[in-house]
Tab-separated table of C-alpha atoms in Angstrom:
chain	number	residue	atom	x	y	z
M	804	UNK	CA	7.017	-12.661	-25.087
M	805	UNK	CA	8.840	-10.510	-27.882
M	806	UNK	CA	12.505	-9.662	-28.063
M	807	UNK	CA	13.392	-6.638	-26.562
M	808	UNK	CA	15.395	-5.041	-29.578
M	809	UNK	CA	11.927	-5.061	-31.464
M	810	UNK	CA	10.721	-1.844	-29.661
M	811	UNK	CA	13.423	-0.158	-31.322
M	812	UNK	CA	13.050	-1.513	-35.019
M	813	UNK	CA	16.347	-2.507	-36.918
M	814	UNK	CA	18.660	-5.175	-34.534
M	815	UNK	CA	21.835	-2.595	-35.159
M	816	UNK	CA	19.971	0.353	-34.092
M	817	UNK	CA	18.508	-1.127	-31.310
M	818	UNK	CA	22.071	-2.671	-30.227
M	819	UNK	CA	23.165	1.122	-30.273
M	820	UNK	CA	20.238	2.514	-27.972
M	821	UNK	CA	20.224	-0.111	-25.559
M	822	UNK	CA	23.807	0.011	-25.286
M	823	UNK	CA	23.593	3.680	-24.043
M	824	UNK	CA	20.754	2.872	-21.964
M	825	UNK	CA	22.764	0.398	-20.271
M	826	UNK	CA	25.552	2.441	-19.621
M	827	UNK	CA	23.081	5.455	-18.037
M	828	UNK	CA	21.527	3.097	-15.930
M	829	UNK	CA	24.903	1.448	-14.896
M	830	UNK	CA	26.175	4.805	-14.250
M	831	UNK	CA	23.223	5.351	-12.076
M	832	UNK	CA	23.502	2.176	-9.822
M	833	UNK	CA	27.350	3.107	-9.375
M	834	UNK	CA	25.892	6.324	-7.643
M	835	UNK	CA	25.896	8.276	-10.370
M	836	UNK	CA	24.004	12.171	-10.289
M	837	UNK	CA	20.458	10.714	-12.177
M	838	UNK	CA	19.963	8.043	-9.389
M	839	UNK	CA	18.197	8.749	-6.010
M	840	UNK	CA	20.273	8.678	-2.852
M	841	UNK	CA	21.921	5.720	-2.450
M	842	UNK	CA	22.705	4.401	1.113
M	843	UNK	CA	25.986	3.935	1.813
M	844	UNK	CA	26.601	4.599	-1.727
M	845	UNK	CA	25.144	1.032	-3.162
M	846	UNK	CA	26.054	-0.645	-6.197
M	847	UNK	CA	23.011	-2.453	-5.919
M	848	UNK	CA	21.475	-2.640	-10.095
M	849	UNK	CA	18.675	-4.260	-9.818
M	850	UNK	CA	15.886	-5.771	-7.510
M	851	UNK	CA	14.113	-9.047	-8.868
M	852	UNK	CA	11.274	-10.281	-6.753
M	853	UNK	CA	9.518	-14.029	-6.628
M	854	UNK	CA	7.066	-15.487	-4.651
M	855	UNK	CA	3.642	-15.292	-3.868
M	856	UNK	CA	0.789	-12.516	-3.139
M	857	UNK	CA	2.971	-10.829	-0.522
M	858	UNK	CA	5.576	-10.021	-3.608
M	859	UNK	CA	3.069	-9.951	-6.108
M	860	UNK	CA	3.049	-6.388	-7.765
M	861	UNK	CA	0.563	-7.510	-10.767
M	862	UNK	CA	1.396	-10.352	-12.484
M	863	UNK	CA	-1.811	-12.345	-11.835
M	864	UNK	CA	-3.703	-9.405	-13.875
M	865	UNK	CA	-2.086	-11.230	-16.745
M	866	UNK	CA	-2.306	-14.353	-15.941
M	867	UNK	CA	-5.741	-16.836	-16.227
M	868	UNK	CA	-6.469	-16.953	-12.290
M	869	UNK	CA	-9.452	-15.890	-10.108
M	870	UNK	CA	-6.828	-14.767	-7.799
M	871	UNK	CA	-6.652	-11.415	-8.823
M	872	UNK	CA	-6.468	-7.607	-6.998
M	873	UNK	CA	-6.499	-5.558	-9.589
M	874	UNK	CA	-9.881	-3.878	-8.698
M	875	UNK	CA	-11.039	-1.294	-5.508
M	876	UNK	CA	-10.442	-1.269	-2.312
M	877	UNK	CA	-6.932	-2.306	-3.273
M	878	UNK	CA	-4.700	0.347	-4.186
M	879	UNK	CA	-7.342	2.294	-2.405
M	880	UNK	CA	-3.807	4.194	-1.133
M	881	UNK	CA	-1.561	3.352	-3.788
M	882	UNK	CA	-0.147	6.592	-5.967
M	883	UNK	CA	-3.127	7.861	-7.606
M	884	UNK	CA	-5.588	5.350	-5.580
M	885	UNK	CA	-4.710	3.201	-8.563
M	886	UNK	CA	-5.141	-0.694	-7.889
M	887	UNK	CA	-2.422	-2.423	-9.493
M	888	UNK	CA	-2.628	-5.658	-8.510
M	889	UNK	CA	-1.007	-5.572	-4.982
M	890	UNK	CA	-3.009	-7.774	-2.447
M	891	UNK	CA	-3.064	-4.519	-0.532
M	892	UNK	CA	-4.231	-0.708	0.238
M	893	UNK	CA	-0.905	0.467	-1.052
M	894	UNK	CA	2.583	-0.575	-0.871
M	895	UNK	CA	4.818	-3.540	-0.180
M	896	UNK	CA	7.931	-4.485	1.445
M	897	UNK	CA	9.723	-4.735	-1.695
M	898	UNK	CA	8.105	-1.195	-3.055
M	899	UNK	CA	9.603	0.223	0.131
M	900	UNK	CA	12.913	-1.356	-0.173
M	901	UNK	CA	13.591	-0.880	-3.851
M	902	UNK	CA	13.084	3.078	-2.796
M	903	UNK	CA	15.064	2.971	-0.251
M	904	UNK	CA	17.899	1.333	-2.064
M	905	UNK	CA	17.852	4.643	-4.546
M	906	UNK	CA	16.489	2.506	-7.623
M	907	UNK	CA	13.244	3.803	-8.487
M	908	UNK	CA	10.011	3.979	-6.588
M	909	UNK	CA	8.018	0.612	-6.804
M	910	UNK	CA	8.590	-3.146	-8.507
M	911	UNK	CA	6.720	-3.187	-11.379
M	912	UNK	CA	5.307	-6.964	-12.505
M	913	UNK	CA	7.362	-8.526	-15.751
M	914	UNK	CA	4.124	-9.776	-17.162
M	915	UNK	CA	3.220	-6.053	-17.502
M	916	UNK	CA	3.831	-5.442	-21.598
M	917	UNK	CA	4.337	-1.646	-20.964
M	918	UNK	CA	7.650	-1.635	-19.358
M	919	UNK	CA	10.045	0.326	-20.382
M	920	UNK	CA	13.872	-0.946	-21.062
M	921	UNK	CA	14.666	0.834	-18.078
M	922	UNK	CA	12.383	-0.450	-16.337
M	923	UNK	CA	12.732	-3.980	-17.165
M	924	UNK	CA	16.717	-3.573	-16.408
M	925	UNK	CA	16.261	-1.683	-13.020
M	926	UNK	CA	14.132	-4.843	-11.647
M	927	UNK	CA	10.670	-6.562	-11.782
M	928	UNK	CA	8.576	-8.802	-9.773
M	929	UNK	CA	7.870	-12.294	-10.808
M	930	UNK	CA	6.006	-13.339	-8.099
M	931	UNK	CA	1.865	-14.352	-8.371
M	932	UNK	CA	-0.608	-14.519	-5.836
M	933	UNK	CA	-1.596	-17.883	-4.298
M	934	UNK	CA	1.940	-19.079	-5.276
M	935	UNK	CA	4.085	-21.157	-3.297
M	936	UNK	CA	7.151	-23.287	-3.726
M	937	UNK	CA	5.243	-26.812	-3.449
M	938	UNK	CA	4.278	-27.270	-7.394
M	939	UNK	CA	0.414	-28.134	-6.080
M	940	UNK	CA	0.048	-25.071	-4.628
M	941	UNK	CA	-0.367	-23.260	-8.061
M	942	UNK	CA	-1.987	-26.200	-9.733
M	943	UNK	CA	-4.811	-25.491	-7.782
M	944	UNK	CA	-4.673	-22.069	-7.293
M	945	UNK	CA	-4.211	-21.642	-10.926
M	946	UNK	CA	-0.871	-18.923	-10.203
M	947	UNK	CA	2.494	-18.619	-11.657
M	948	UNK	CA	4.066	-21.606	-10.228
M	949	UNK	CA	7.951	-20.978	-8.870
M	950	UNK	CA	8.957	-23.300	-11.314
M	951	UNK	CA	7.330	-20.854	-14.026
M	952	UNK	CA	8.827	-17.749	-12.589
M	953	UNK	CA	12.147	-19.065	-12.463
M	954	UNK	CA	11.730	-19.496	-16.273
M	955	UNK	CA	10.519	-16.458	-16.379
M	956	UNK	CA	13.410	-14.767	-14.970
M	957	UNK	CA	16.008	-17.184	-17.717
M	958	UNK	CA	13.658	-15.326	-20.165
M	959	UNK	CA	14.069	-12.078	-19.260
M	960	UNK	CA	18.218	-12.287	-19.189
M	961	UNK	CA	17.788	-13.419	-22.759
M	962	UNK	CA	15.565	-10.629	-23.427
M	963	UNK	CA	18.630	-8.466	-21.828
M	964	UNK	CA	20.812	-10.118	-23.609
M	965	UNK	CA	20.136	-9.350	-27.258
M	966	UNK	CA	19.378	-5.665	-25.804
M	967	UNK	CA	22.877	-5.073	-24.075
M	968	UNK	CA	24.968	-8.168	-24.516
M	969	UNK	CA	26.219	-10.934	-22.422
M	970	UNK	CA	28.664	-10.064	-20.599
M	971	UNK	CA	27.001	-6.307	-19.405
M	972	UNK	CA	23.705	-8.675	-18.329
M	973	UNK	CA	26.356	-10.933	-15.756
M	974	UNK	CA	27.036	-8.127	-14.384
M	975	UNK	CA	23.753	-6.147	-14.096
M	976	UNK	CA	22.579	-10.245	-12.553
M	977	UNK	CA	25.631	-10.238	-10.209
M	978	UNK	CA	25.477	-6.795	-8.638
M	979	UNK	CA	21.300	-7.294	-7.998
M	980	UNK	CA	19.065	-8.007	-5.390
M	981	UNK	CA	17.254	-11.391	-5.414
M	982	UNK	CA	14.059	-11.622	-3.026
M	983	UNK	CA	12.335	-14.672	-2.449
M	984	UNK	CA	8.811	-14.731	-0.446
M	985	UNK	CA	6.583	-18.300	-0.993
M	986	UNK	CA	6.256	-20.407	1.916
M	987	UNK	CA	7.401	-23.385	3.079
M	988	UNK	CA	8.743	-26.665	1.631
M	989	UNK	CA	12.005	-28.077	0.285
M	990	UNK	CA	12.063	-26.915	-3.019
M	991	UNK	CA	13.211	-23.529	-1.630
M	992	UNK	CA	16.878	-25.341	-1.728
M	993	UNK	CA	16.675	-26.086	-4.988
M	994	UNK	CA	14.954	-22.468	-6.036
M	995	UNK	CA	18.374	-20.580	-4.567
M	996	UNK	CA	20.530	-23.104	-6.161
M	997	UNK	CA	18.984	-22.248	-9.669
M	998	UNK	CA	19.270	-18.367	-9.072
M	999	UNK	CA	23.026	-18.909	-8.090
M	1000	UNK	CA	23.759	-20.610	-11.148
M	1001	UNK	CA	21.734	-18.062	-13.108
M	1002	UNK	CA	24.365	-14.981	-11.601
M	1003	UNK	CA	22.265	-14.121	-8.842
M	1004	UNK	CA	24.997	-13.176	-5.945
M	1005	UNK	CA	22.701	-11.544	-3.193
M	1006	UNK	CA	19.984	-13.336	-2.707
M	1007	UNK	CA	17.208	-12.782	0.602
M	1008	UNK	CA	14.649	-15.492	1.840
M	1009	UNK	CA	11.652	-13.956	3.684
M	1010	UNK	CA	10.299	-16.262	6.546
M	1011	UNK	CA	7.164	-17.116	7.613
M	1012	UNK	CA	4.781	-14.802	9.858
M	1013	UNK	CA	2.854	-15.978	12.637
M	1014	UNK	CA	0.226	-18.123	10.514
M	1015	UNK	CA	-2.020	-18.415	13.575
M	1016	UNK	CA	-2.778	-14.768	13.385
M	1017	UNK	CA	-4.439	-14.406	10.044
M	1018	UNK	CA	-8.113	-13.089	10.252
M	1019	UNK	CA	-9.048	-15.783	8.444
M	1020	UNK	CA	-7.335	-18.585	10.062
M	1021	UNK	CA	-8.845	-17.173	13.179
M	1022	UNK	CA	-12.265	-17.336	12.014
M	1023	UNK	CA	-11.647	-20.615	10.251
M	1024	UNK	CA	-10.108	-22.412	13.383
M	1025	UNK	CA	-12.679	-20.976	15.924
M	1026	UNK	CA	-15.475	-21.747	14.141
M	1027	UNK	CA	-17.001	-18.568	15.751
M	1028	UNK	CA	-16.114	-14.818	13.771
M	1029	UNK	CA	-16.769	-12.342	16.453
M	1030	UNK	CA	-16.333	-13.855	19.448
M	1031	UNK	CA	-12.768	-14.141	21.622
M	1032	UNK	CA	-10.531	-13.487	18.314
M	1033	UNK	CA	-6.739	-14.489	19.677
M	1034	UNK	CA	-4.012	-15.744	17.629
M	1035	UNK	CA	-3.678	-19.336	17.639
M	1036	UNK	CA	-0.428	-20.090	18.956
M	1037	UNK	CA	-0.518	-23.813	17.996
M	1038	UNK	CA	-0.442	-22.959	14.147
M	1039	UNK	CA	2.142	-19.579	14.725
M	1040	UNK	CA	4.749	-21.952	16.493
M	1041	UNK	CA	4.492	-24.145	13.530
M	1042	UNK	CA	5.536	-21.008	11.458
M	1043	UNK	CA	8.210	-20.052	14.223
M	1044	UNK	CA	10.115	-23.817	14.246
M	1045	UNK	CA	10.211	-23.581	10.591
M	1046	UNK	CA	11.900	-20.564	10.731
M	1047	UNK	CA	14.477	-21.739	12.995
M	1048	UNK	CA	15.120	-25.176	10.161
M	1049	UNK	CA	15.326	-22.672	7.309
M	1050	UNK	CA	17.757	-20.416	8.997
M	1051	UNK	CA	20.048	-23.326	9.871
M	1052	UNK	CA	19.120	-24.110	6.126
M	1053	UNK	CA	20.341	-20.833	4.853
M	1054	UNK	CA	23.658	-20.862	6.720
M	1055	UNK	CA	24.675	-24.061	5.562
M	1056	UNK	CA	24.056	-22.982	2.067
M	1057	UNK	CA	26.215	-20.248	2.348
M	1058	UNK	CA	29.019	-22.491	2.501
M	1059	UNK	CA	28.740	-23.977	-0.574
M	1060	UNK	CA	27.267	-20.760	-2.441
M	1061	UNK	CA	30.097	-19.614	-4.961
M	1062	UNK	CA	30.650	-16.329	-3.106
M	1063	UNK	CA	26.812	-15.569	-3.079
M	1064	UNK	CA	25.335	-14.075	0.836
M	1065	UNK	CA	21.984	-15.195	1.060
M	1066	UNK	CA	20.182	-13.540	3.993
M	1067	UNK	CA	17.138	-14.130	5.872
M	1068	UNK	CA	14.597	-11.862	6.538
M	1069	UNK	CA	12.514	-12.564	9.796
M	1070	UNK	CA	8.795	-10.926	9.311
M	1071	UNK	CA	7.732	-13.061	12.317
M	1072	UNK	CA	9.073	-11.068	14.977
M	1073	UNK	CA	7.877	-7.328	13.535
M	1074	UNK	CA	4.304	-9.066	12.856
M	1075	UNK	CA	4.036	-10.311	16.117
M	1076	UNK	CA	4.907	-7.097	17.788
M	1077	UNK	CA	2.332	-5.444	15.708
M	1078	UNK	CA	-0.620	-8.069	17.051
M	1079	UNK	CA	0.636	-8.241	20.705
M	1080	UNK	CA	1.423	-4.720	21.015
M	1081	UNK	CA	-0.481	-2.483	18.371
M	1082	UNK	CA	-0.786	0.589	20.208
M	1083	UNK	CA	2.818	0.962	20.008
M	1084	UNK	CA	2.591	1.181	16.409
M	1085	UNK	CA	-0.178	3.208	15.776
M	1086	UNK	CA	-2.675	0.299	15.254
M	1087	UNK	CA	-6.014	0.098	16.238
M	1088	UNK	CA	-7.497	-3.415	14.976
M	1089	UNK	CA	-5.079	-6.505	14.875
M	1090	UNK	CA	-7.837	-9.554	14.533
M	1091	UNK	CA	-9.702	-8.572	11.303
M	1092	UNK	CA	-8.968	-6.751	8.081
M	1093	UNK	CA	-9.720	-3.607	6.676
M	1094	UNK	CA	-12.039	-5.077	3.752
M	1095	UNK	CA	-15.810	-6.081	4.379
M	1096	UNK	CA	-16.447	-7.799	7.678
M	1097	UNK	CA	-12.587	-8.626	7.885
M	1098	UNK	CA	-12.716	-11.971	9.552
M	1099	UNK	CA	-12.827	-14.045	5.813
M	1100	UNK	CA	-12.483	-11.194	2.750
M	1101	UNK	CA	-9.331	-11.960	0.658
M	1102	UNK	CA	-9.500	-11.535	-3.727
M	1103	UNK	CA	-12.957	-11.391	-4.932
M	1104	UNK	CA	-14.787	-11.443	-1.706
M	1105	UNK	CA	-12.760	-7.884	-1.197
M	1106	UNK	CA	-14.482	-5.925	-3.937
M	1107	UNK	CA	-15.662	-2.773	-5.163
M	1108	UNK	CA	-19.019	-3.720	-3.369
M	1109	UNK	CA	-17.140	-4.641	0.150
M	1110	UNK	CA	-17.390	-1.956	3.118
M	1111	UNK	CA	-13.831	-0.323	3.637
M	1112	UNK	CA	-12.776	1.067	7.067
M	1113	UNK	CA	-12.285	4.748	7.127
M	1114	UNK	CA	-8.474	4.390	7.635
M	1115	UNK	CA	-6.397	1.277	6.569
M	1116	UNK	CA	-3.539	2.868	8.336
M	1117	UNK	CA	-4.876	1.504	12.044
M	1118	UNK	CA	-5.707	-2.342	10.683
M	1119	UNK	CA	-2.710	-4.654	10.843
M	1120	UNK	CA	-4.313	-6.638	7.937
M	1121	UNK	CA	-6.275	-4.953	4.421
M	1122	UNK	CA	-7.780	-7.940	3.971
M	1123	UNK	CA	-8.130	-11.339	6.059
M	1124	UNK	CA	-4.923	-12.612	4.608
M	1125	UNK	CA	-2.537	-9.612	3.883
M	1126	UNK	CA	-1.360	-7.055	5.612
M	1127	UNK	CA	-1.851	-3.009	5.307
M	1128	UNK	CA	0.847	-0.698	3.733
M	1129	UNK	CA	1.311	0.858	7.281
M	1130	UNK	CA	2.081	-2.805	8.620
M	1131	UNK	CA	4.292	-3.452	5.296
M	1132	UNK	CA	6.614	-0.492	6.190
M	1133	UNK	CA	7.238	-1.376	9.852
M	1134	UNK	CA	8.268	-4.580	8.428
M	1135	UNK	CA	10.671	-3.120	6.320
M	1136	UNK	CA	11.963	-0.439	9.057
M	1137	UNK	CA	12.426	-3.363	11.466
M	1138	UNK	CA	14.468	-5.327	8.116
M	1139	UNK	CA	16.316	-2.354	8.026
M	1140	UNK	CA	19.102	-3.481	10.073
M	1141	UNK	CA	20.165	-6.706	7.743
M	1142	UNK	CA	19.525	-4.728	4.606
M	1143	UNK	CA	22.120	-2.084	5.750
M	1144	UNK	CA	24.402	-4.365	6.115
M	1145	UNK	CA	24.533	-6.111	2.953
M	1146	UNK	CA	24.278	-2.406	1.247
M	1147	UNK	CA	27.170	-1.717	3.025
M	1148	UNK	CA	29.064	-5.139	1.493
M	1149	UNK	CA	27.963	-3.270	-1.846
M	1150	UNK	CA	29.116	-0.029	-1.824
């Protein structure tokens, strides 16, 4: 990766532009006129995002991986129909909530070499499809392990650092948004402990959805596609009692956190509203995807070639893994609660 200061030419002049950049997007995250609306007047600076393909704005185009979505259907209702790399029509959670916040309109990825300064400093995703906290995971998968990302991220606040200084990065790090969405496993201990000691002071761990409901994990358990598609509970409760260890997890790391609230956001519960009562939410389809047949499409076998249903906005999941943009936002409404509050601790 190349310093920052050498897409401005001399170090000193560089030093001087980035330096008023800085300020005018500090000014902005303090509420200032050039920002969007902030909620409760937020102080929030950044959003950094890490995890896997449900995070995953793009990186994986830049990485060596067959795990890739940077080709139609997705994006299929992204701005400009463009795919970007999203495992999805449109959207995600964290596009949603970096709007909503009053930063800018969608996470870019870091591995992107087009950012701007600005938006390299307002917040990026490091997360990679097929990623997960258990190093294996991406060995085989051939992703952007966690471990990577987290280096990653110590990259980037040097890259910020020659830019705007030391001390102005601490605090751009301490007043941001840290998201976490990979999985299961132990290592998720560890991964908050590193992004505490790295500045990060607000940090939010997504949980696990109801596993047993994934198209393809239907289709895969049944042994039958089309026939009596149901969740299967067994494999969803599995999801559901980990959830319960991690939030006892969480709350006992607060305690020893140096000041840092680390939240966690429950996905279970909205996802399993959607499935068991879709109607509710405007769905029409909760067992299959959007993409192809919809009981086994996910990456490559969702291509430009793949039937697409005539409205993505009525399918719970794009694909036979991830969900919809329509099924991302009523996640984030029904997060909307618990990210309120901790706006409101940062106003």
């Amino acid at each position: 990766m190349w310093p920052v200061f050498s897409l401005f030419g001399p170090l000193s002049l560089s030093m001087y532009l980035h330096a008023i950049v800085f300020s005018i997007i500090f000014i902005n995250a303090e509420g200032g006129s050039l920002s969007k609306k902030r909620p409760f007047n937020n102080s929030i600076s950044a959003i950094f995002v890490f995890g896997d393909s449900t995070v995953d704005s793009g990186n994986n185009n830049y990485w060596k991986t067959p795990f890739k979505a940077n080709f139609p259907p997705y994006g299929m209702d992204f701005i400009n129909h463009i795919p970007t790399g999203r495992f999805t029509d449109g959207r995600l959670i964290t596009d949603f909530l970096v709007s909503y916040v009053g930063i800018k309109e969608c996470v870019p990825p870091y591995l992107d070499p087009t950012l701007s300064l600005e938006e390299l400093m307002t917040g990026v995703s490091f997360a990679s499809g097929a990623s997960g906290f258990d190093p294996l995971t991406p060995t085989l998968s051939g992703a952007i392990s966690m471990q990577k990302q987290m280096e990653y991220f110590k990259e980037y606040k040097t890259r910020v650092e020659l830019a705007i200084g030391k001390e102005r990065t601490e605090i751009l790090i301490n007043k941001a948004g840290f998201i976490i969405s990979a999985g299961t496993n132990d290592f998720v201990q560890h991964f908050i402990q590193d992004l505490i000691d790295q500045g990060g002071r607000i940090i939010g761990l997504v949980g696990l959805p109801p596993l047993g409901c994934l198209p393809v994990v239907i289709t895969l358990t049944l042994g039958s596609a089309f026939h009596n598609r149901e969740c299967i509970e067994s494999l969803s409760s599995v999801g559901f009692d980990y959830n319960l260890k991690l939030q006892n997890t969480l709350k006992a790391m607060e305690s020893y956190a140096y000041g840092a609230k680390i939240v966690y956001a429950d996905i279970y519960t909205p996802v399993d509203e959607m499935i068991r009562n879709p109607t509710q939410f405007g769905f029409e389809e909760v067992h299959r995807g959007c993409c192809g047949s919809g009981y086994i499409e996910t990456t490559l076998l969702c291509n430009p070639t793949s039937h697409v249903c005539f409205d993505a906005s009525k399918y719970v999941f794009f694909d036979s893994v991830h969900p919809t943009e329509a099924a991302y936002y009523y996640i984030f409404k029904a997060l909307r609660p618990i990210i309120d509050q901790v706006l409101k601790n940062y106003s």
